[in-house]
PDB file of C-alpha atoms in Angstrom:
ATOM      1  CA  MET B   1      83.813  96.176 113.238  1.00  0.00           C
ATOM      2  CA  ARG B   2      84.656  94.783 109.795  1.00  0.00           C
ATOM      3  CA  PHE B   3      88.320  95.728 109.967  1.00  0.00           C
ATOM      4  CA  CYS B   4      90.868  94.259 112.319  1.00  0.00           C
ATOM      5  CA  PRO B   5      94.530  95.078 111.584  1.00  0.00           C
ATOM      6  CA  PHE B   6      95.660  91.824 113.166  1.00  0.00           C
ATOM      7  CA  ALA B   7      93.322  89.648 111.113  1.00  0.00           C
ATOM      8  CA  SER B   8      94.225  91.663 108.011  1.00  0.00           C
ATOM      9  CA  ARG B   9      97.895  90.782 108.451  1.00  0.00           C
ATOM     10  CA  SER B  10      97.131  87.048 108.219  1.00  0.00           C
ATOM     11  CA  LEU B  11      94.649  87.577 105.396  1.00  0.00           C
ATOM     12  CA  LEU B  12      97.298  89.392 103.346  1.00  0.00           C
ATOM     13  CA  VAL B  13      99.641  86.406 103.756  1.00  0.00           C
ATOM     14  CA  LEU B  14      96.899  84.001 102.644  1.00  0.00           C
ATOM     15  CA  LEU B  15      96.263  86.140  99.568  1.00  0.00           C
ATOM     16  CA  ALA B  16      99.940  86.698  98.724  1.00  0.00           C
ATOM     17  CA  LYS B  17     100.663  82.976  98.874  1.00  0.00           C
ATOM     18  CA  GLU B  18      97.385  82.122  97.091  1.00  0.00           C
ATOM     19  CA  ILE B  19      96.284  79.788  99.896  1.00  0.00           C
ATOM     20  CA  PRO B  20      92.631  78.709  99.671  1.00  0.00           C
ATOM     21  CA  HIS B  21      90.834  79.816 102.830  1.00  0.00           C
ATOM     22  CA  GLU B  22      87.534  80.715 104.419  1.00  0.00           C
ATOM     23  CA  VAL B  23      87.059  83.876 106.473  1.00  0.00           C
ATOM     24  CA  VAL B  24      84.613  83.781 109.369  1.00  0.00           C
ATOM     25  CA  ASN B  25      83.932  87.259 110.754  1.00  0.00           C
ATOM     26  CA  ILE B  26      82.950  87.624 114.390  1.00  0.00           C
ATOM     27  CA  ASN B  27      81.808  90.534 116.511  1.00  0.00           C
ATOM     28  CA  LEU B  28      84.983  91.634 118.300  1.00  0.00           C
ATOM     29  CA  ALA B  29      83.011  93.407 121.017  1.00  0.00           C
ATOM     30  CA  SER B  30      80.874  90.343 121.773  1.00  0.00           C
ATOM     31  CA  LYS B  31      82.719  87.198 120.748  1.00  0.00           C
ATOM     32  CA  PRO B  32      80.527  84.114 120.323  1.00  0.00           C
ATOM     33  CA  GLU B  33      80.862  81.204 122.746  1.00  0.00           C
ATOM     34  CA  TRP B  34      81.898  78.812 119.955  1.00  0.00           C
ATOM     35  CA  TYR B  35      84.855  81.096 119.197  1.00  0.00           C
ATOM     36  CA  LEU B  36      85.916  81.365 122.828  1.00  0.00           C
ATOM     37  CA  GLY B  37      85.734  77.568 122.964  1.00  0.00           C
ATOM     38  CA  LYS B  38      88.373  77.427 120.235  1.00  0.00           C
ATOM     39  CA  SER B  39      90.372  80.438 121.402  1.00  0.00           C
ATOM     40  CA  PRO B  40      90.030  80.903 125.181  1.00  0.00           C
ATOM     41  CA  SER B  41      92.074  84.121 125.022  1.00  0.00           C
ATOM     42  CA  GLY B  42      89.580  85.470 122.489  1.00  0.00           C
ATOM     43  CA  LYS B  43      92.388  86.841 120.346  1.00  0.00           C
ATOM     44  CA  VAL B  44      91.925  87.246 116.619  1.00  0.00           C
ATOM     45  CA  PRO B  45      92.793  85.964 114.184  1.00  0.00           C
ATOM     46  CA  LEU B  46      92.721  82.241 114.755  1.00  0.00           C
ATOM     47  CA  LEU B  47      93.940  79.779 112.128  1.00  0.00           C
ATOM     48  CA  GLU B  48      92.120  76.454 112.099  1.00  0.00           C
ATOM     49  CA  ASN B  49      93.548  73.834 109.769  1.00  0.00           C
ATOM     50  CA  ASP B  50      93.147  70.051 109.993  1.00  0.00           C
ATOM     51  CA  GLY B  51      92.236  70.265 113.676  1.00  0.00           C
ATOM     52  CA  VAL B  52      95.183  72.510 114.512  1.00  0.00           C
ATOM     53  CA  LEU B  53      94.345  75.857 116.140  1.00  0.00           C
ATOM     54  CA  LEU B  54      96.870  78.672 116.039  1.00  0.00           C
ATOM     55  CA  PRO B  55      96.281  82.243 117.347  1.00  0.00           C
ATOM     56  CA  GLU B  56      98.314  85.466 116.907  1.00  0.00           C
ATOM     57  CA  SER B  57      98.685  87.110 113.502  1.00  0.00           C
ATOM     58  CA  MET B  58     102.489  87.236 113.451  1.00  0.00           C
ATOM     59  CA  VAL B  59     102.726  83.570 114.459  1.00  0.00           C
ATOM     60  CA  ILE B  60     100.109  82.582 111.875  1.00  0.00           C
ATOM     61  CA  SER B  61     101.860  84.582 109.150  1.00  0.00           C
ATOM     62  CA  GLU B  62     105.225  82.976 109.804  1.00  0.00           C
ATOM     63  CA  TYR B  63     103.656  79.507 110.098  1.00  0.00           C
ATOM     64  CA  LEU B  64     101.922  79.911 106.725  1.00  0.00           C
ATOM     65  CA  ASP B  65     105.116  81.184 105.110  1.00  0.00           C
ATOM     66  CA  GLU B  66     107.106  78.216 106.394  1.00  0.00           C
ATOM     67  CA  THR B  67     104.542  75.467 105.768  1.00  0.00           C
ATOM     68  CA  CYS B  68     102.840  76.489 102.522  1.00  0.00           C
ATOM     69  CA  SER B  69     104.302  76.468  99.047  1.00  0.00           C
ATOM     70  CA  GLY B  70     104.690  79.564  96.935  1.00  0.00           C
ATOM     71  CA  ARG B  71     106.987  82.520  97.168  1.00  0.00           C
ATOM     72  CA  LYS B  72     108.593  83.115 100.522  1.00  0.00           C
ATOM     73  CA  LEU B  73     107.549  86.300 102.294  1.00  0.00           C
ATOM     74  CA  LEU B  74     110.338  86.281 104.874  1.00  0.00           C
ATOM     75  CA  PRO B  75     114.072  85.765 104.349  1.00  0.00           C
ATOM     76  CA  GLN B  76     115.254  82.201 104.908  1.00  0.00           C
ATOM     77  CA  ASP B  77     118.384  83.358 106.751  1.00  0.00           C
ATOM     78  CA  PRO B  78     117.423  83.535 110.470  1.00  0.00           C
ATOM     79  CA  TYR B  79     119.461  86.692 111.126  1.00  0.00           C
ATOM     80  CA  LYS B  80     117.989  88.562 108.142  1.00  0.00           C
ATOM     81  CA  LYS B  81     114.514  87.387 109.141  1.00  0.00           C
ATOM     82  CA  ALA B  82     115.034  88.714 112.673  1.00  0.00           C
ATOM     83  CA  LEU B  83     116.312  92.064 111.362  1.00  0.00           C
ATOM     84  CA  ASP B  84     113.301  92.443 109.077  1.00  0.00           C
ATOM     85  CA  LYS B  85     110.939  91.750 111.989  1.00  0.00           C
ATOM     86  CA  VAL B  86     112.637  94.376 114.166  1.00  0.00           C
ATOM     87  CA  PHE B  87     112.682  96.823 111.280  1.00  0.00           C
ATOM     88  CA  LEU B  88     108.974  96.368 110.507  1.00  0.00           C
ATOM     89  CA  GLU B  89     107.921  96.553 114.151  1.00  0.00           C
ATOM     90  CA  SER B  90     109.952  99.699 114.809  1.00  0.00           C
ATOM     91  CA  PHE B  91     109.311 101.656 111.640  1.00  0.00           C
ATOM     92  CA  VAL B  92     105.939 100.453 110.352  1.00  0.00           C
ATOM     93  CA  PHE B  93     103.677  98.696 112.854  1.00  0.00           C
ATOM     94  CA  SER B  94     104.296 100.811 115.960  1.00  0.00           C
ATOM     95  CA  PRO B  95     103.575 104.175 114.268  1.00  0.00           C
ATOM     96  CA  ILE B  96     100.468 102.971 112.432  1.00  0.00           C
ATOM     97  CA  PHE B  97      99.020 101.363 115.570  1.00  0.00           C
ATOM     98  CA  LYS B  98      99.411 104.710 117.354  1.00  0.00           C
ATOM     99  CA  VAL B  99      97.174 106.209 114.677  1.00  0.00           C
ATOM    100  CA  TYR B 100      94.668 103.371 114.834  1.00  0.00           C
ATOM    101  CA  PHE B 101      94.337 103.102 118.599  1.00  0.00           C
ATOM    102  CA  ASN B 102      94.839 106.721 119.722  1.00  0.00           C
ATOM    103  CA  LYS B 103      92.759 109.242 117.844  1.00  0.00           C
ATOM    104  CA  GLU B 104      94.216 112.119 119.896  1.00  0.00           C
ATOM    105  CA  GLN B 105      97.617 111.441 118.307  1.00  0.00           C
ATOM    106  CA  TYR B 106      96.240 110.952 114.797  1.00  0.00           C
ATOM    107  CA  ALA B 107      98.225 113.704 113.038  1.00  0.00           C
ATOM    108  CA  GLU B 108     101.383 112.986 115.022  1.00  0.00           C
ATOM    109  CA  GLY B 109     101.091 109.260 114.288  1.00  0.00           C
ATOM    110  CA  PHE B 110     100.691 109.788 110.556  1.00  0.00           C
ATOM    111  CA  ASP B 111     103.645 112.186 110.496  1.00  0.00           C
ATOM    112  CA  ALA B 112     105.762 109.517 112.204  1.00  0.00           C
ATOM    113  CA  PHE B 113     104.501 106.858 109.796  1.00  0.00           C
ATOM    114  CA  TRP B 114     105.420 108.887 106.704  1.00  0.00           C
ATOM    115  CA  SER B 115     108.804 109.844 108.167  1.00  0.00           C
ATOM    116  CA  ASN B 116     109.455 106.182 108.800  1.00  0.00           C
ATOM    117  CA  ALA B 117     108.350 105.325 105.261  1.00  0.00           C
ATOM    118  CA  ALA B 118     111.400 107.276 104.083  1.00  0.00           C
ATOM    119  CA  VAL B 119     113.592 105.150 106.379  1.00  0.00           C
ATOM    120  CA  VAL B 120     112.079 101.993 104.869  1.00  0.00           C
ATOM    121  CA  GLU B 121     112.679 103.288 101.335  1.00  0.00           C
ATOM    122  CA  ASP B 122     116.309 104.087 102.170  1.00  0.00           C
ATOM    123  CA  GLU B 123     116.824 100.591 103.585  1.00  0.00           C
ATOM    124  CA  LEU B 124     115.345  99.010 100.468  1.00  0.00           C
ATOM    125  CA  LYS B 125     117.657 101.085  98.263  1.00  0.00           C
ATOM    126  CA  LYS B 126     120.662  99.942 100.313  1.00  0.00           C
ATOM    127  CA  ARG B 127     119.586  96.336  99.800  1.00  0.00           C
ATOM    128  CA  GLY B 128     118.855  96.849  96.114  1.00  0.00           C
ATOM    129  CA  MET B 129     115.332  95.496  96.636  1.00  0.00           C
ATOM    130  CA  LYS B 130     111.773  96.653  96.029  1.00  0.00           C
ATOM    131  CA  PHE B 131     110.335  94.796  99.032  1.00  0.00           C
ATOM    132  CA  LEU B 132     111.407  93.519 102.434  1.00  0.00           C
ATOM    133  CA  GLY B 133     111.274  89.791 102.862  1.00  0.00           C
ATOM    134  CA  GLY B 134     112.199  86.652 101.063  1.00  0.00           C
ATOM    135  CA  SER B 135     111.019  87.287  97.498  1.00  0.00           C
TER     136      SER B 135
END
């Protein structure tokens, strides 16, 4: 599999913040021993930087946003940051993962995703912003 939604999340942050990086693809169905040695849970993605290993795409994304220069992707206010996370999880990630992981609910999942896209657009209009997040 060349596409992993979790790894893609972290990759998008690396690209948005223009952070130099190297991508190492692995077979998700048969993870190599060297990878399991670094990430015993086997979860992807895994950030390795200066001897530090960090799993979990949401954790990696927030870590990169807080530790690397460039435009901020999340609000700096803790309450606004928390609201954005809840908002994204409820209205974006949950519906699209239903489509990705459950082919029987494909049409229903996409309908929910597009309905929720309208909710996101309305929220952005209320905020007077084009994007969620810090920039």
